[in-house]
Short mmCIF file of C-alpha atoms in Angstrom, two decimals:
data_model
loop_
_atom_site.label_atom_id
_atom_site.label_comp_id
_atom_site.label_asym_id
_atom_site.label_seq_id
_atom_site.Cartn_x
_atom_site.Cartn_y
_atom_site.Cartn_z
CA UNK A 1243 -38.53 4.89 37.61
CA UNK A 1244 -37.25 7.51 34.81
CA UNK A 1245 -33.57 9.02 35.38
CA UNK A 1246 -33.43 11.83 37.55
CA UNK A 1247 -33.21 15.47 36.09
CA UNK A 1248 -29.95 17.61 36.54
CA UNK A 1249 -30.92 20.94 37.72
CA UNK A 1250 -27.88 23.52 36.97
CA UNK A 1251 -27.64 27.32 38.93
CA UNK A 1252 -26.06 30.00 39.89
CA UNK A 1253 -26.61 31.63 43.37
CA UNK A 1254 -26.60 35.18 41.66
CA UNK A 1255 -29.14 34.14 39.22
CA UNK A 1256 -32.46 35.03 39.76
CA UNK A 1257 -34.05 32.82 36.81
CA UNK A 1258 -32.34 30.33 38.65
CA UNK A 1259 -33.98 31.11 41.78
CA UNK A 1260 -37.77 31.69 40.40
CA UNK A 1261 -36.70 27.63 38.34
CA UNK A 1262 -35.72 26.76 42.25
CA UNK A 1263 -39.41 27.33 43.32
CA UNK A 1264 -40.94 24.90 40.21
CA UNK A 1265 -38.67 22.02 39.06
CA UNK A 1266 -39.80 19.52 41.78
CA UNK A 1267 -43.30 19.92 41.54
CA UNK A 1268 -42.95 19.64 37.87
CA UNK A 1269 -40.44 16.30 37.58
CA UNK A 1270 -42.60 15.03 40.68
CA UNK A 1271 -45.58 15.41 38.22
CA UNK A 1272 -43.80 12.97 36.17
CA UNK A 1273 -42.28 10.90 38.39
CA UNK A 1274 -38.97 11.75 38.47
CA UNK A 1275 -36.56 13.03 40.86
CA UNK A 1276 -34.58 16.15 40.70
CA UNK A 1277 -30.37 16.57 41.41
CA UNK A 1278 -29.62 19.81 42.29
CA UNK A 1279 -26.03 21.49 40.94
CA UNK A 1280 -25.46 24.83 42.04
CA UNK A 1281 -22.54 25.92 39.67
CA UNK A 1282 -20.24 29.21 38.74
CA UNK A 1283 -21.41 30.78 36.13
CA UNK A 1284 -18.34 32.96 35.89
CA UNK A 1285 -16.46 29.93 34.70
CA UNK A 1286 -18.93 29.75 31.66
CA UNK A 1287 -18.82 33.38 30.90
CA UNK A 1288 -15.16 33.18 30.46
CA UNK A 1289 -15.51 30.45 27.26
CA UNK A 1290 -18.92 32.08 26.45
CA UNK A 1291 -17.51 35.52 26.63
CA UNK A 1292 -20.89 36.48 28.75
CA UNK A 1293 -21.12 38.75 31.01
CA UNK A 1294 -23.52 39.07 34.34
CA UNK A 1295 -26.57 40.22 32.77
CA UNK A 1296 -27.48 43.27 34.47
CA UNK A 1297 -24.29 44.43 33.92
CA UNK A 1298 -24.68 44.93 29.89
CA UNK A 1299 -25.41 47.84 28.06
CA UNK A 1300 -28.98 48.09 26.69
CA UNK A 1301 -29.93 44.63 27.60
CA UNK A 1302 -28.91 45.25 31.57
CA UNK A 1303 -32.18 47.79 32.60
CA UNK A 1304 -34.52 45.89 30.49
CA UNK A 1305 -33.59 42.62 32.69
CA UNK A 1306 -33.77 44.24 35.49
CA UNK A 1307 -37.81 44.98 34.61
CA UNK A 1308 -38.23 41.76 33.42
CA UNK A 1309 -36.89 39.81 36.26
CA UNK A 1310 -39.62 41.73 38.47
CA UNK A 1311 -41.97 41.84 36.51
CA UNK A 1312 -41.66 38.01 35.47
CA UNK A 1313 -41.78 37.71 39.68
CA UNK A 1314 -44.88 39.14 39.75
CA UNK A 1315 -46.48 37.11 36.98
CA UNK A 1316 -45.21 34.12 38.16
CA UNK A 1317 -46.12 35.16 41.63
CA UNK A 1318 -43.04 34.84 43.71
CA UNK A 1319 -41.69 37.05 46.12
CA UNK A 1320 -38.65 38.72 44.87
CA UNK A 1321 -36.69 42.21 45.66
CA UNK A 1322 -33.66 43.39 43.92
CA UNK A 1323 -30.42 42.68 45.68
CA UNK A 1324 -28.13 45.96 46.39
CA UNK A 1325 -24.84 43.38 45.56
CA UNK A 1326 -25.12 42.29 42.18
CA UNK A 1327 -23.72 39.75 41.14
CA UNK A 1328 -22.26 37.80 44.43
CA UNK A 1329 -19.25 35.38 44.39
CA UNK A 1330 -21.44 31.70 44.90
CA UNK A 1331 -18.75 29.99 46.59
CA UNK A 1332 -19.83 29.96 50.41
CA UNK A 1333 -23.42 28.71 49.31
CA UNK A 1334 -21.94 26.66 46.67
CA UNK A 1335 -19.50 24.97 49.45
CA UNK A 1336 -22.31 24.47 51.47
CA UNK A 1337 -24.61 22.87 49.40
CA UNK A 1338 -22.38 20.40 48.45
CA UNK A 1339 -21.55 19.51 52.02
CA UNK A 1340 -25.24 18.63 52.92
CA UNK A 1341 -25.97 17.28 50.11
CA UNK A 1342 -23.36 14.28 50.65
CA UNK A 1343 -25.80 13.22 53.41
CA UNK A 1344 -29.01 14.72 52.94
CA UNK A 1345 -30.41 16.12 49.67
CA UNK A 1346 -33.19 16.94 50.48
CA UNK A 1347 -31.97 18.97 53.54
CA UNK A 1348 -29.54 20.68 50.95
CA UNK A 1349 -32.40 22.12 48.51
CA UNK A 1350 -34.00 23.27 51.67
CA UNK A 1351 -31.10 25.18 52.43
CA UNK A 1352 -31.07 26.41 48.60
CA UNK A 1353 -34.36 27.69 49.04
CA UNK A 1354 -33.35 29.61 52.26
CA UNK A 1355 -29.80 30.96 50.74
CA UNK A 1356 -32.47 32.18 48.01
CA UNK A 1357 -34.78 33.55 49.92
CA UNK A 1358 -31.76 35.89 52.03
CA UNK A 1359 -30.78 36.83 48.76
CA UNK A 1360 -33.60 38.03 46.63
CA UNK A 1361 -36.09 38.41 49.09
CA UNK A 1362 -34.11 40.13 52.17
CA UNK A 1363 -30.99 41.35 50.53
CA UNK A 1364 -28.65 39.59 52.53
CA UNK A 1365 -25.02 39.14 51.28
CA UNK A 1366 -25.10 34.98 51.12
CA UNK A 1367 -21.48 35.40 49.58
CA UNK A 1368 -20.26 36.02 52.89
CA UNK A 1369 -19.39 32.67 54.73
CA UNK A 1370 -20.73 34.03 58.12
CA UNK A 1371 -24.60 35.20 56.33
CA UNK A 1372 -24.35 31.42 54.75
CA UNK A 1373 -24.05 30.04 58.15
CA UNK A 1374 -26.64 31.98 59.41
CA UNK A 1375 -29.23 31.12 56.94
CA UNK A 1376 -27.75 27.40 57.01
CA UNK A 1377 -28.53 27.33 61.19
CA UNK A 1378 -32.36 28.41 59.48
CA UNK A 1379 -32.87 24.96 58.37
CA UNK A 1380 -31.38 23.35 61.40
CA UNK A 1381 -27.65 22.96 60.86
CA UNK A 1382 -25.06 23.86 63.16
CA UNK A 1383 -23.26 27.62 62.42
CA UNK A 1384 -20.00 26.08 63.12
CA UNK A 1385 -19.78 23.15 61.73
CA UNK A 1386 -20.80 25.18 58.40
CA UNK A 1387 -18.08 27.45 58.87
CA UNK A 1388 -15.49 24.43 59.09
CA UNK A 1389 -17.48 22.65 55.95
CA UNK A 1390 -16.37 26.23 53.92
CA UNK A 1391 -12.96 25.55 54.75
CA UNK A 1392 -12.67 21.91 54.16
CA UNK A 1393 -10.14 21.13 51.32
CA UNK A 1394 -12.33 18.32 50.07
CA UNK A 1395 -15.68 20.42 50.01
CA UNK A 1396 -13.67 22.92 47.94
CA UNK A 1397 -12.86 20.55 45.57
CA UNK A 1398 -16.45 19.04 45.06
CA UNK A 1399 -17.49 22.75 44.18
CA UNK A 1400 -14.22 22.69 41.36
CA UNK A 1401 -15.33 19.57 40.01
CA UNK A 1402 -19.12 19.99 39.66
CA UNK A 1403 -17.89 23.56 38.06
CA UNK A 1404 -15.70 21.46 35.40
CA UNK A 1405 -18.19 19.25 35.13
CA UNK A 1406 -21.21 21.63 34.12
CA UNK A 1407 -18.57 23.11 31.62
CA UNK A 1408 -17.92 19.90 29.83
CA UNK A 1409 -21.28 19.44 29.78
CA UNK A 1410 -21.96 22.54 27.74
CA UNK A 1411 -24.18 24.68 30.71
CA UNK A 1412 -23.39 27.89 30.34
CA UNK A 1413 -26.45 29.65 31.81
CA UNK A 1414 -28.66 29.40 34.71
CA UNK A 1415 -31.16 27.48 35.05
CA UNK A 1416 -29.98 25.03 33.02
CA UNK A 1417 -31.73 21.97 33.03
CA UNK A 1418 -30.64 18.20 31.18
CA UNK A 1419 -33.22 15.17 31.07
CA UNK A 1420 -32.32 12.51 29.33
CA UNK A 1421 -29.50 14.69 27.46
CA UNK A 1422 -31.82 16.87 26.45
CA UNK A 1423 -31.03 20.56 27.60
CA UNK A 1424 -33.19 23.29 28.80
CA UNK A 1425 -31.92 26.70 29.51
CA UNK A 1426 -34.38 29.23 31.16
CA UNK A 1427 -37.23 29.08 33.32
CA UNK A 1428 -39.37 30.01 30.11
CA UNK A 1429 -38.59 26.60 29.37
CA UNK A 1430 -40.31 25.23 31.39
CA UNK A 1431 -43.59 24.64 29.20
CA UNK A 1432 -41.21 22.89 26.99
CA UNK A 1433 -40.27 20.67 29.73
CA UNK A 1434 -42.98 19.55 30.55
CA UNK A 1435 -44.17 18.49 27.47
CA UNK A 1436 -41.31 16.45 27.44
CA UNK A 1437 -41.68 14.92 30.56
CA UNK A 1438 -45.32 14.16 29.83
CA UNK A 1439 -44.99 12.85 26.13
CA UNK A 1440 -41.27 12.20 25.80
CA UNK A 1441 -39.14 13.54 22.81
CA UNK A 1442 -40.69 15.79 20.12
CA UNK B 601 -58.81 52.00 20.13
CA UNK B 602 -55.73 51.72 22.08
CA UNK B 603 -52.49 52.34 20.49
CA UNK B 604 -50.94 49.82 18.25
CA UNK B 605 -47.84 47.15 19.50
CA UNK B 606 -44.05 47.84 18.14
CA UNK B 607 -42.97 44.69 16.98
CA UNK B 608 -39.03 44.70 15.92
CA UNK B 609 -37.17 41.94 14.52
CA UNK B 610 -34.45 41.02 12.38
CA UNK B 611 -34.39 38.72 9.19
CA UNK B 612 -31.72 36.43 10.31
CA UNK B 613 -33.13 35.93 13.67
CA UNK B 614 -35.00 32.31 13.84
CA UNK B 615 -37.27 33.89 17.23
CA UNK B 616 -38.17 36.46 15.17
CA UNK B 617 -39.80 34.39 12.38
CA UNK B 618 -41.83 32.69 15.48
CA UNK B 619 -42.76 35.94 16.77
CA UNK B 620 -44.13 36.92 13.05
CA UNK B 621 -46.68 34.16 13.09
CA UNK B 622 -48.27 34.80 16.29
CA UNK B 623 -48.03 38.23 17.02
CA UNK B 624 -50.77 39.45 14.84
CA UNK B 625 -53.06 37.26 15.95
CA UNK B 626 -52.32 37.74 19.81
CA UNK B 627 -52.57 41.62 19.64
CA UNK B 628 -56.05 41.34 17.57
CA UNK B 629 -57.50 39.58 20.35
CA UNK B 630 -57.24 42.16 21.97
CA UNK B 631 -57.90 44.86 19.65
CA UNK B 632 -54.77 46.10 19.07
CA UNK B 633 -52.83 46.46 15.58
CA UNK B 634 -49.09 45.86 15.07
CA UNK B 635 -46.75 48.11 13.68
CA UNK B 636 -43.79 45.80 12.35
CA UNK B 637 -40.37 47.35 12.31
CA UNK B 638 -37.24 45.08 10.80
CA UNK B 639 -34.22 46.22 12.10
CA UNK B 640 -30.11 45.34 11.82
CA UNK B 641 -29.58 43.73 15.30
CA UNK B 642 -25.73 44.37 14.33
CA UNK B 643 -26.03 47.76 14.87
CA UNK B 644 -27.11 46.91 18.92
CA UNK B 645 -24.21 44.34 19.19
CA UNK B 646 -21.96 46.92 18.81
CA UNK B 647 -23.68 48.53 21.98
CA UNK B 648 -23.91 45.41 24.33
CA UNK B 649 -20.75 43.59 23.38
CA UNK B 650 -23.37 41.05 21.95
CA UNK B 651 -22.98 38.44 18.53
CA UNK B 652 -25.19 36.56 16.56
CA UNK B 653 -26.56 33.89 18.90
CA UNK B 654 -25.55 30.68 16.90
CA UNK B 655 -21.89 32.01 16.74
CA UNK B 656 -21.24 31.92 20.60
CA UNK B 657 -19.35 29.16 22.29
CA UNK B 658 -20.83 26.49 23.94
CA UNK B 659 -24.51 29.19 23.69
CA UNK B 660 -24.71 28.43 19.96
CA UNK B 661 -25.17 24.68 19.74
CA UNK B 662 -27.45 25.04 22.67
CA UNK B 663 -29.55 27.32 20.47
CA UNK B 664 -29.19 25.71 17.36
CA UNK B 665 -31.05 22.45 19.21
CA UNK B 666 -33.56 25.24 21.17
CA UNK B 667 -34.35 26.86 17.75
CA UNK B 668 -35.19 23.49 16.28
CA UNK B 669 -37.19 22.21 19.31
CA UNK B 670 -38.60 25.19 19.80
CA UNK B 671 -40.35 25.40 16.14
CA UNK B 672 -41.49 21.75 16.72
CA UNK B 673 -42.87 22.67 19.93
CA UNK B 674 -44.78 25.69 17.90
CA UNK B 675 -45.62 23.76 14.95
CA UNK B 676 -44.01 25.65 13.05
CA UNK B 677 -42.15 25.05 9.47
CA UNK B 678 -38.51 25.40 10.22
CA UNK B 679 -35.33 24.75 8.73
CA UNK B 680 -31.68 25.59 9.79
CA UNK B 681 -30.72 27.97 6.95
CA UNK B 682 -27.07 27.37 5.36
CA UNK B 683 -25.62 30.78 5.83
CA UNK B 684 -26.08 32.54 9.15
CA UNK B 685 -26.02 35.39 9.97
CA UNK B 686 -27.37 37.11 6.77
CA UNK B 687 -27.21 40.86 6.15
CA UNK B 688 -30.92 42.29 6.80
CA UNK B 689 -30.51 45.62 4.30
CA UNK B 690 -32.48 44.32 1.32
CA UNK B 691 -35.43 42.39 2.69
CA UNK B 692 -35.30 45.45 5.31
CA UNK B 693 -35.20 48.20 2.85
CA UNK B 694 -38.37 46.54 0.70
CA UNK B 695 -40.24 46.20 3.61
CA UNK B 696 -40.25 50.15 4.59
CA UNK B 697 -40.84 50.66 1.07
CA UNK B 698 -43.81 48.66 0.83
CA UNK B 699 -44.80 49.79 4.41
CA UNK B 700 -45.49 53.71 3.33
CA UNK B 701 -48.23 52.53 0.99
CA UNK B 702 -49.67 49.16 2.34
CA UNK B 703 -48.52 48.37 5.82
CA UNK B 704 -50.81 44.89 5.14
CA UNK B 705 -48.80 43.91 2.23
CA UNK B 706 -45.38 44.57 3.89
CA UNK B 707 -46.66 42.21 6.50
CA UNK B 708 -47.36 39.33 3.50
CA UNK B 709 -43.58 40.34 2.43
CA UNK B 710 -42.15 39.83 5.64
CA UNK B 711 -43.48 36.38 6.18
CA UNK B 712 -42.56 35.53 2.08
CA UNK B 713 -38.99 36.33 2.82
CA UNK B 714 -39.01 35.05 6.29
CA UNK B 715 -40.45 31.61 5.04
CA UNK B 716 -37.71 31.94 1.81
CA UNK B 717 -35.02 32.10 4.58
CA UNK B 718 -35.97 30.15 7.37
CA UNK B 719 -37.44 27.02 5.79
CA UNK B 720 -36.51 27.45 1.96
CA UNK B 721 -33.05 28.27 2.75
CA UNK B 722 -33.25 31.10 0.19
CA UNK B 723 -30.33 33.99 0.80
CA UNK B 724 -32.92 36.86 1.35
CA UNK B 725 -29.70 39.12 1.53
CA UNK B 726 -29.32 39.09 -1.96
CA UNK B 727 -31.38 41.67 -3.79
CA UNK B 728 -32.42 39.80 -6.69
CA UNK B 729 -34.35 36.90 -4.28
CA UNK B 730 -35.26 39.29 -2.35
CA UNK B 731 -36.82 40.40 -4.97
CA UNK B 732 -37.71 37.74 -6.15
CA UNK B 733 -39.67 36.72 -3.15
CA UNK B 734 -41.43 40.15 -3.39
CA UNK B 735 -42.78 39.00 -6.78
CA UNK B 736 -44.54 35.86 -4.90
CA UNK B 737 -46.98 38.26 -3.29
CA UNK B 738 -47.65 40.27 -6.17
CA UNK B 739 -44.46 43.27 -6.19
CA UNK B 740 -43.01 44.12 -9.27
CA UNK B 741 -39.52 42.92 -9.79
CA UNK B 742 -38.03 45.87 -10.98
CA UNK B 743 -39.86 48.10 -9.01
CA UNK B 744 -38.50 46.21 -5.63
CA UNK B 745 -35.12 46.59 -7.42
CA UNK B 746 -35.37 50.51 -7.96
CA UNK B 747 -36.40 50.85 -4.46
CA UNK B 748 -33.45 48.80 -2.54
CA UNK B 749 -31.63 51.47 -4.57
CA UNK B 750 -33.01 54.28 -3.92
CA UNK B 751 -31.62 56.61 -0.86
CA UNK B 752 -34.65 57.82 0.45
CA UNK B 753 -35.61 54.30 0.96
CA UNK B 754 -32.08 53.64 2.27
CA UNK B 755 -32.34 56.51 4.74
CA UNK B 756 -35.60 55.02 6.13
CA UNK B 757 -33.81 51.88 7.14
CA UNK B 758 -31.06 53.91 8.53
CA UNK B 759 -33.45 56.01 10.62
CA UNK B 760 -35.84 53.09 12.01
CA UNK B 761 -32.57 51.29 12.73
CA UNK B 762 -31.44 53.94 15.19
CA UNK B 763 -34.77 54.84 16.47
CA UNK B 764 -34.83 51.27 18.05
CA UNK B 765 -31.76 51.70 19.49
CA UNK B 766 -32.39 55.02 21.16
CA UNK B 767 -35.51 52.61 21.88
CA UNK B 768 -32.82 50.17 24.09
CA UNK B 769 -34.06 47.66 21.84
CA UNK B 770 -31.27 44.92 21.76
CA UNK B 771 -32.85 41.72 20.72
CA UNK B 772 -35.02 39.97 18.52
CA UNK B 773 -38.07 39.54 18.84
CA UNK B 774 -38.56 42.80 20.60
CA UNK B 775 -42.46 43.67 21.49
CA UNK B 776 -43.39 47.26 22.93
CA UNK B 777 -46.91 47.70 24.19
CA UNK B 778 -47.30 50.96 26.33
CA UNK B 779 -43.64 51.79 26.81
CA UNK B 780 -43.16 48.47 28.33
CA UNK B 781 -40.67 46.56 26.75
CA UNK B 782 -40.75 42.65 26.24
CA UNK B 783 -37.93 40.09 24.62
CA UNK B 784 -38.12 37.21 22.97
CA UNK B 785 -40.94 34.94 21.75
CA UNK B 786 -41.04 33.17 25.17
CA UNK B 787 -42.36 36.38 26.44
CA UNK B 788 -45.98 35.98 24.88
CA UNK B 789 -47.54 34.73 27.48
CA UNK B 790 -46.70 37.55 29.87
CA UNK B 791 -47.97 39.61 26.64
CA UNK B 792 -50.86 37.80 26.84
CA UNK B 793 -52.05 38.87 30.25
CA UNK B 794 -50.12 42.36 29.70
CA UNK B 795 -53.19 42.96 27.01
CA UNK B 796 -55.62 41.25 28.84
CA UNK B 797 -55.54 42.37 32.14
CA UNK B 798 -52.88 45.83 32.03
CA UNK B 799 -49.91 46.13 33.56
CA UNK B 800 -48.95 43.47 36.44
#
């Protein structure tokens, strides 16, 4: 079996969370597996000199439309949060703590975090929301709230931060296979030729 | 008839060159016509803080590769021109010129110097190949010369230039169909169905 993908996004990203929805069923087309990296793209913006994107001038309203109307042509359920963006360390943290012991129990709770985000405009920056959703998919609210804490959970957040950084993501969704990098979900046709026919 | 597309661009921007080649076609399926409109994407940078894309850390390799792949995936001619970015006043100044008498023929012009940049590696900022280009699709030299001259045609520029930016247009390619605004190349297919079906 082909190398997994690396799957690269930020929690205040909406591309990232429309990419969310797709990238399995599309490596699972090809037979490969996916490893999900939620990362900060604040870190990024600081060598890229970016800047949230609804927060420029000019470019700010139009991707505001775009993002819904790219929802709606994609067909995903999607309503603008009233934070904007939000600090992605409590579902960051928590990710990273599930996904020690069961990935495929932590891109569930992805999908959730998600879901309170740009579908019911719930604050997931707050530790006590991120337990909530996280006791959605069937972990326990406390032990969540302990996992946010933990010194060693923190750390694993730092270091898949650096990591993405050395690597060269700076946006979100940022996807590598085989070294090859893919930013944007409009990428995605792109991707999948690869997948299907290898390098071009 | 409905009313014709806005399609903006610059000359040093590698989308826009992508977006020349299709955009035509896409809107005459349709039955719409195009009204092209070269503009100095400098002039919105100032606005949203924004730089030529190759130029930004750790973004400007990325996009190098993505330009590359991206023409491959297109099948389109392409290669990475020596200087970047290049100042768009000549090649946009003979296109307006050309554009008050034979809209068709500034179209021809724009994919001459286009082509002369992008896969030539011709400095289309320079006047003389600039108008030298001109001369491949049947322009008089000196004529072309007089006019990248001449204030009137300078003016023109000038005025289109801000236009777009009262517009909000920030990027390149830029499309407008209808008021609604849509950004880069990898926005065709929402285009597509935008012309198609009406607004989603």
């Amino acid at each position: 079996m082909p190398a997994p993908i690396d799957f690269y996004f930020d929690f205040s990203s909406s591309y990232g969370y429309f990419a969310s929805l797709k990238i399995d069923e599309l490596a699972a087309r090809h037979g490969r597996d996916v490893n999900w990296r939620p990362i900060l793209l604040g870190a990024a913006f600081k060598v890229t000199g970016g800047e949230p994107l609804l927060k420029t001038p000019l470019k700010g309203p139009y991707i505001e439309r775009d993002i819904a109307r790219s929802a709606r042509f994609l067909g995903i359920a999607y309503k603008p949060p009233s934070k904007y963006p939000i600090a992605g360390l409590a579902p960051g943290r928590a990710f990273y703590w599930v996904n020690d012991s069961d990935p495929a129990l932590a891109k569930e709770l992805v999908q959730a975090l998600y879901r309170a985000y740009f579908v019911e405009d719930r604050d997931i920056s707050s530790p006590d929301i991120t337990a909530d959703v996280a006791a959605l998919v069937g972990l326990k609210r406390d032990e969540v709230l302990a996992a946010l804490n933990d010194v060693a959970v923190k750390d694993k957040l730092r270091q898949e931060v650096a990591a993405s950084l050395k690597r060269g993501v700076f946006g979100s969704p940022y996807v590598v296979i085989d070294d090859e990098p893919f930013w944007g979900v409009d990428r995605f046709d792109q991707i999948e030729r690869w997948l299907a026919h290898g390098p071009f």
